Amino acid sequence: MQKPRILTLSQHVFGWLLYTYPAKFRHRYGAEMGLVFDACLSEAYTQAGLSGVIRLWWCTLGDFLVNVPAVYLSFEQEKKVMIRRTLESVLAVWLLLVCLPFFPLIAVLIKLDSDGPIFFCQERVGHRGKAYMLYKLRSMTVTSDPAQRQITRVGKILRPLKIDELPQLVNVLKGDMSFFGPRPPLPNEVDMDNPLWQRILANRPGLLPTIK
Amino acid sequence: MTDHDPKTYLPLKPAAFYILLVLGDGALHGYAMMQEIVTITEDKIRLGPGTLYRTINQLLSDGLIEETDNAPSTQVDDDERRRYYQLTELGRHVARAELTYWSNLIALPQSQQLLGGAI
């Protein structure tokens, strides 16, 4: 019997997805993971046909996109985080693709308007107190004295429109941030020994800050 | 390895606990672990390949499981790419400690109250 095309296609896609893992992990377990996926695939197909395959993909994608720090999570919570992260990653990729054509123009404008880099990177404190690099488009002048910094002309347009925040979609993809969550705090604001901060940073910081 | 206190590994992540549990009977390969877990949890827990092998990787580096060549001979469709894993001595102790922890919880008067003497 000839294998249905959806099965061969699924196996190929799974093979590509394996490249999202670090090379060492992939070399060690890739072949085995392929075997497991194949077995699940034929089981799902025999039992429920196409809908079985779709359901399997839904679970598998969640499994891939999320690197769940599951130490303290129950299975139910883990599943919720997975679904949320899956949806957020899809939305972030989509938004990035939509905005991509405009980035070169904005980048040129920032460069022409004032001296300095296009991106502004700053360390912020994220989920469970873990520091990460937050990316923005630069909207202020670069000076050695922070008090002297001024909003650039381009910045005056970008800031109210929140366009300077768009690179944070990369932070969402990396799993540093969510769409909704607490405002990402600076390291000197945070005291992880304080239960209030522990509670705030039990969530990933958000692109669109919610009120604490 | 064995001088590690099993208690320092507790509580185990659910995925890790189930894997240690199904290995209690002997060596298994990845897919067999997955199926065994589906069976014992009445289809409530299905580990995806990613979760499965991330956990296996973690358990290997913690020294709770190890790879083995003594595959059970009952497997007919054996693929040479398949690797079999079994519990180490430490893994056995850790699994026992986790089970003891749960059985202690079940023995609590509160639990017995909730169970209504069903056990």
JSON list of C-alpha atoms in Angstrom, two decimals, chain B residues 26-71:
[
{"chain": "B", "resi": 26, "resn": "GLY", "atom": "CA", "xyz": [13.11, -3.10, 33.07]},
{"chain": "B", "resi": 27, "resn": "ALA", "atom": "CA", "xyz": [14.76, -1.41, 30.11]},
{"chain": "B", "resi": 28, "resn": "LEU", "atom": "CA", "xyz": [12.58, 0.34, 27.50]},
{"chain": "B", "resi": 29, "resn": "HIS", "atom": "CA", "xyz": [13.13, 2.49, 24.44]},
{"chain": "B", "resi": 30, "resn": "GLY", "atom": "CA", "xyz": [11.60, 5.94, 24.01]},
{"chain": "B", "resi": 31, "resn": "TYR", "atom": "CA", "xyz": [8.41, 5.00, 22.21]},
{"chain": "B", "resi": 32, "resn": "ALA", "atom": "CA", "xyz": [7.75, 2.10, 24.57]},
{"chain": "B", "resi": 33, "resn": "MET", "atom": "CA", "xyz": [8.10, 4.49, 27.54]},
{"chain": "B", "resi": 34, "resn": "MET", "atom": "CA", "xyz": [5.61, 6.84, 25.92]},
{"chain": "B", "resi": 35, "resn": "GLN", "atom": "CA", "xyz": [3.10, 4.04, 25.33]},
{"chain": "B", "resi": 36, "resn": "GLU", "atom": "CA", "xyz": [3.57, 2.59, 28.79]},
{"chain": "B", "resi": 37, "resn": "ILE", "atom": "CA", "xyz": [2.91, 6.02, 30.31]},
{"chain": "B", "resi": 38, "resn": "VAL", "atom": "CA", "xyz": [-0.26, 6.33, 28.21]},
{"chain": "B", "resi": 39, "resn": "THR", "atom": "CA", "xyz": [-1.37, 2.95, 29.54]},
{"chain": "B", "resi": 40, "resn": "ILE", "atom": "CA", "xyz": [-0.70, 3.54, 33.22]},
{"chain": "B", "resi": 41, "resn": "THR", "atom": "CA", "xyz": [-2.23, 7.03, 33.18]},
{"chain": "B", "resi": 42, "resn": "GLU", "atom": "CA", "xyz": [-5.29, 5.85, 31.22]},
{"chain": "B", "resi": 43, "resn": "ASP", "atom": "CA", "xyz": [-4.40, 8.09, 28.27]},
{"chain": "B", "resi": 44, "resn": "LYS", "atom": "CA", "xyz": [-4.25, 11.24, 30.41]},
{"chain": "B", "resi": 45, "resn": "ILE", "atom": "CA", "xyz": [-0.53, 11.85, 29.93]},
{"chain": "B", "resi": 46, "resn": "ARG", "atom": "CA", "xyz": [1.06, 11.78, 26.49]},
{"chain": "B", "resi": 47, "resn": "LEU", "atom": "CA", "xyz": [4.64, 12.98, 26.30]},
{"chain": "B", "resi": 48, "resn": "GLY", "atom": "CA", "xyz": [5.63, 14.49, 22.96]},
{"chain": "B", "resi": 49, "resn": "PRO", "atom": "CA", "xyz": [8.97, 13.46, 21.43]},
{"chain": "B", "resi": 50, "resn": "GLY", "atom": "CA", "xyz": [10.49, 16.79, 22.51]},
{"chain": "B", "resi": 51, "resn": "THR", "atom": "CA", "xyz": [9.46, 16.53, 26.16]},
{"chain": "B", "resi": 52, "resn": "LEU", "atom": "CA", "xyz": [10.32, 12.85, 26.21]},
{"chain": "B", "resi": 53, "resn": "TYR", "atom": "CA", "xyz": [13.89, 13.25, 25.01]},
{"chain": "B", "resi": 54, "resn": "ARG", "atom": "CA", "xyz": [14.56, 16.48, 26.88]},
{"chain": "B", "resi": 55, "resn": "THR", "atom": "CA", "xyz": [13.61, 14.62, 30.03]},
{"chain": "B", "resi": 56, "resn": "ILE", "atom": "CA", "xyz": [15.64, 11.54, 29.07]},
{"chain": "B", "resi": 57, "resn": "ASN", "atom": "CA", "xyz": [18.61, 13.83, 28.43]},
{"chain": "B", "resi": 58, "resn": "GLN", "atom": "CA", "xyz": [18.19, 15.42, 31.86]},
{"chain": "B", "resi": 59, "resn": "LEU", "atom": "CA", "xyz": [17.79, 12.06, 33.61]},
{"chain": "B", "resi": 60, "resn": "LEU", "atom": "CA", "xyz": [20.89, 10.71, 31.87]},
{"chain": "B", "resi": 61, "resn": "SER", "atom": "CA", "xyz": [23.01, 13.68, 32.91]},
{"chain": "B", "resi": 62, "resn": "ASP", "atom": "CA", "xyz": [21.69, 13.43, 36.47]},
{"chain": "B", "resi": 63, "resn": "GLY", "atom": "CA", "xyz": [22.71, 9.77, 36.45]},
{"chain": "B", "resi": 64, "resn": "LEU", "atom": "CA", "xyz": [19.19, 8.50, 37.21]},
{"chain": "B", "resi": 65, "resn": "ILE", "atom": "CA", "xyz": [18.98, 6.39, 34.05]},
{"chain": "B", "resi": 66, "resn": "GLU", "atom": "CA", "xyz": [21.58, 4.87, 31.74]},
{"chain": "B", "resi": 67, "resn": "GLU", "atom": "CA", "xyz": [21.74, 3.41, 28.26]},
{"chain": "B", "resi": 68, "resn": "THR", "atom": "CA", "xyz": [21.85, -0.35, 28.05]},
{"chain": "B", "resi": 69, "resn": "ASP", "atom": "CA", "xyz": [22.59, -3.00, 25.44]},
{"chain": "B", "resi": 70, "resn": "ASN", "atom": "CA", "xyz": [20.51, -5.65, 27.19]},
{"chain": "B", "resi": 71, "resn": "ALA", "atom": "CA", "xyz": [17.39, -4.99, 25.19]}
]
